[in-house]
Coordinates of C-alpha atoms in Angstrom, one line a residue:
M1 CA -5.0 -17.8 -76.1
R2 CA -2.3 -18.2 -73.5
R3 CA -2.9 -14.7 -72.2
F4 CA -6.6 -15.5 -71.9
C5 CA -5.8 -18.7 -69.9
A6 CA -3.4 -16.8 -67.7
L7 CA -5.9 -14.1 -67.1
T8 CA -8.6 -16.7 -66.2
L9 CA -6.2 -18.4 -63.8
L10 CA -5.3 -15.1 -62.2
L11 CA -9.0 -14.2 -61.8
T12 CA -9.7 -17.6 -60.2
I13 CA -6.9 -17.1 -57.7
L14 CA -8.0 -13.6 -56.8
I15 CA -11.6 -14.5 -56.3
E16 CA -11.3 -17.9 -54.8
S17 CA -13.1 -17.8 -51.5
T18 CA -12.7 -21.1 -49.8
V19 CA -11.9 -21.6 -46.1
S20 CA -10.8 -25.1 -45.1
I21 CA -9.8 -25.6 -41.5
S22 CA -9.3 -28.5 -39.1
F23 CA -8.9 -28.1 -35.3
Y24 CA -9.3 -30.0 -32.1
L25 CA -12.3 -29.1 -29.8
P26 CA -11.7 -29.9 -26.1
V27 CA -14.7 -31.1 -24.2
N28 CA -16.9 -28.5 -22.5
S29 CA -15.4 -25.8 -24.6
R30 CA -16.4 -23.4 -27.5
K31 CA -14.4 -22.4 -30.5
C32 CA -15.5 -19.9 -33.2
L33 CA -14.4 -18.8 -36.7
R34 CA -15.1 -15.3 -37.8
E35 CA -15.2 -13.9 -41.3
E36 CA -16.3 -10.7 -43.0
I37 CA -18.6 -11.4 -46.0
H38 CA -20.2 -9.0 -48.5
K39 CA -23.9 -8.4 -49.1
D40 CA -26.0 -10.8 -51.1
V41 CA -23.3 -13.5 -51.1
L42 CA -24.1 -17.2 -51.1
V43 CA -22.3 -19.1 -48.4
T44 CA -22.1 -22.9 -48.2
G45 CA -20.2 -25.2 -45.9
E46 CA -19.6 -28.8 -44.9
Y47 CA -18.6 -29.9 -41.5
E48 CA -17.6 -33.2 -39.8
V49 CA -17.0 -33.7 -36.1
S50 CA -15.4 -36.8 -34.8
E51 CA -17.7 -38.7 -32.4
Q52 CA -16.9 -39.3 -28.8
P53 CA -19.0 -41.3 -26.3
N54 CA -21.5 -39.1 -24.3
T55 CA -20.3 -36.0 -26.0
K56 CA -22.7 -33.6 -27.7
T57 CA -21.5 -30.9 -30.1
N58 CA -23.6 -28.0 -31.2
L59 CA -23.1 -25.8 -34.2
K60 CA -24.4 -22.2 -34.5
I61 CA -23.8 -19.6 -37.2
T62 CA -24.7 -16.0 -36.3
D63 CA -24.1 -12.4 -37.5
S64 CA -22.9 -9.5 -35.5
S65 CA -26.4 -8.7 -34.4
G66 CA -26.9 -12.2 -32.9
H67 CA -29.3 -13.4 -35.6
I68 CA -29.1 -17.2 -36.0
L69 CA -28.5 -18.1 -39.6
Y70 CA -28.0 -21.8 -39.0
S71 CA -28.2 -24.0 -35.9
K72 CA -27.7 -27.7 -35.3
E73 CA -27.7 -29.6 -32.1
D74 CA -25.7 -32.8 -31.8
A75 CA -23.9 -32.0 -35.0
S76 CA -21.7 -34.7 -36.3
K77 CA -21.7 -34.3 -40.1
G78 CA -23.7 -32.2 -42.5
K79 CA -24.0 -29.2 -44.8
F80 CA -25.3 -25.6 -44.4
A81 CA -26.1 -22.8 -46.8
F82 CA -27.3 -19.2 -46.4
T83 CA -27.3 -15.9 -48.3
T84 CA -26.0 -12.7 -46.6
E85 CA -28.4 -9.8 -46.3
D86 CA -25.7 -7.2 -45.6
Y87 CA -22.0 -6.8 -45.3
D88 CA -21.3 -8.1 -41.8
M89 CA -19.1 -10.2 -39.6
F90 CA -20.3 -13.8 -39.4
E91 CA -19.4 -16.3 -36.7
V92 CA -19.3 -20.1 -36.9
C93 CA -19.2 -21.7 -33.5
F94 CA -18.8 -25.2 -32.3
E95 CA -19.6 -26.0 -28.7
S96 CA -18.8 -29.3 -27.0
K97 CA -20.8 -30.5 -24.0
F98 CA -19.8 -33.5 -21.9
P99 CA -21.2 -34.7 -18.5
M100 CA -18.9 -34.0 -15.7
G101 CA -17.5 -36.9 -13.6
T102 CA -17.6 -39.5 -16.4
G103 CA -13.9 -39.7 -17.0
R104 CA -11.6 -38.1 -19.5
V105 CA -12.5 -38.0 -23.2
P106 CA -10.1 -37.1 -26.0
D107 CA -10.6 -33.9 -27.9
Q108 CA -12.9 -33.9 -30.9
L109 CA -11.5 -33.3 -34.4
V110 CA -13.5 -30.7 -36.4
N111 CA -13.2 -30.4 -40.1
L112 CA -14.9 -27.3 -41.7
D113 CA -15.0 -26.4 -45.3
M114 CA -16.6 -23.1 -46.2
K115 CA -17.1 -21.5 -49.6
H116 CA -18.8 -18.2 -50.6
G117 CA -19.4 -16.2 -53.7
V118 CA -18.6 -17.9 -57.0
E119 CA -16.9 -20.9 -55.3
A120 CA -20.2 -21.7 -53.5
K121 CA -22.2 -22.1 -56.6
N122 CA -22.9 -25.6 -58.0
Y123 CA -22.2 -25.1 -61.7
E124 CA -22.8 -28.7 -62.5
E125 CA -26.3 -28.4 -61.2
I126 CA -26.8 -25.1 -63.1
A127 CA -25.6 -26.9 -66.2
K128 CA -28.1 -29.7 -65.7
V129 CA -31.1 -27.3 -65.0
E130 CA -30.3 -24.9 -67.9
K131 CA -28.9 -27.6 -70.2
L132 CA -25.6 -25.7 -70.7
K133 CA -22.7 -27.0 -72.7
P134 CA -19.2 -27.2 -70.9
L135 CA -18.0 -24.0 -72.7
E136 CA -21.2 -22.2 -71.7
V137 CA -20.7 -23.3 -68.1
E138 CA -17.1 -21.9 -68.2
L139 CA -18.4 -18.6 -69.7
R140 CA -21.1 -18.4 -66.9
R141 CA -18.4 -19.0 -64.4
L142 CA -16.2 -16.3 -65.9
E143 CA -19.1 -13.9 -66.0
D144 CA -19.8 -14.5 -62.3
L145 CA -16.1 -14.0 -61.6
S146 CA -16.1 -10.7 -63.5
E147 CA -19.2 -9.5 -61.6
S148 CA -17.6 -10.5 -58.3
I149 CA -14.5 -8.4 -59.2
V150 CA -16.6 -5.4 -60.2
N151 CA -18.6 -5.7 -56.9
D152 CA -15.4 -5.9 -54.9
F153 CA -13.9 -2.9 -56.6
A154 CA -17.2 -1.0 -56.1
Y155 CA -17.1 -1.8 -52.4
M156 CA -13.5 -0.8 -52.1
K157 CA -14.2 2.5 -53.8
K158 CA -17.2 3.1 -51.5
R159 CA -15.1 2.4 -48.5
E160 CA -12.4 4.7 -49.8
E161 CA -14.9 7.5 -50.2
E162 CA -16.3 6.9 -46.7
M163 CA -12.8 7.0 -45.3
R164 CA -12.0 10.2 -47.2
D165 CA -15.2 11.8 -46.0
T166 CA -14.3 10.8 -42.4
N167 CA -10.8 12.2 -42.8
E168 CA -12.1 15.5 -44.2
S169 CA -14.7 15.7 -41.5
T170 CA -12.1 15.0 -38.8
N171 CA -9.7 17.6 -40.3
T172 CA -12.5 20.2 -40.4
R173 CA -13.3 19.5 -36.7
V174 CA -9.6 19.7 -35.7
L175 CA -9.3 23.0 -37.6
Y176 CA -12.4 24.5 -35.9
F177 CA -11.2 23.3 -32.5
S178 CA -7.7 24.8 -33.1
I179 CA -9.3 28.2 -34.1
F180 CA -11.5 28.0 -31.0
S181 CA -8.5 27.2 -28.8
M182 CA -6.5 30.1 -30.2
C183 CA -9.4 32.5 -29.6
C184 CA -9.7 31.3 -26.0
L185 CA -5.9 31.7 -25.5
I186 CA -5.9 35.2 -27.0
G187 CA -8.9 36.1 -24.9
L188 CA -7.3 34.8 -21.7
A189 CA -4.1 36.6 -22.5
T190 CA -5.9 39.8 -23.1
W191 CA -7.9 39.5 -19.9
Q192 CA -4.7 38.8 -17.9
V193 CA -3.0 41.9 -19.3
F194 CA -6.0 44.2 -18.3
Y195 CA -6.3 42.5 -14.9
L196 CA -2.6 42.9 -14.1
R197 CA -2.7 46.5 -15.3
R198 CA -5.6 47.3 -13.0
F199 CA -3.9 45.4 -10.1
F200 CA -0.7 47.3 -10.5
K201 CA -2.6 50.6 -10.8
A202 CA -4.5 49.8 -7.6
K203 CA -1.2 49.1 -5.8
K204 CA 0.1 52.4 -7.3
L205 CA 3.0 50.5 -8.9
I206 CA 2.3 52.1 -12.3
E207 CA 0.4 55.1 -13.4

């Protein structure tokens, strides 16, 4: 039982995917947070921006292709959620806008709490909908954790195979290029020998 609990704790630590960050956003500036997330992963988040007079803060979440996944103008406090369609780099950006010439305004404090994967799922809501017992909820959570681990290992294996194929392809190209270079050098050396031989014969320096 102790081993099972220790294993459960280890799995939870390994798979825990929570990003909590606080930072100050100067007026008329833009700050972004980037993170790589796997395909078909649920991402949820909560944010809170301290209010300042005459200051407007916009929130935008995009992928590497520029597709907008979430956008909110004059964002002060709220939640967002989306599911990734592919493995990609996602960017969460806060942009502060303040009219010029209206005096100095202190920086805004931004609190951002993002979760993805198993940590983003609301197991309490799932238990209510499916009428699950506490033990069944924990088993569902462990099942999702196990599936997440399997998916991570499968992705790592796929990336390893891609890198191995890339290395093999690069080594093959380097080998062919080396053989081609050697052939060129041998051909050039042979041509120089015959050219010099004809030159010296023409000058009657050798027979």
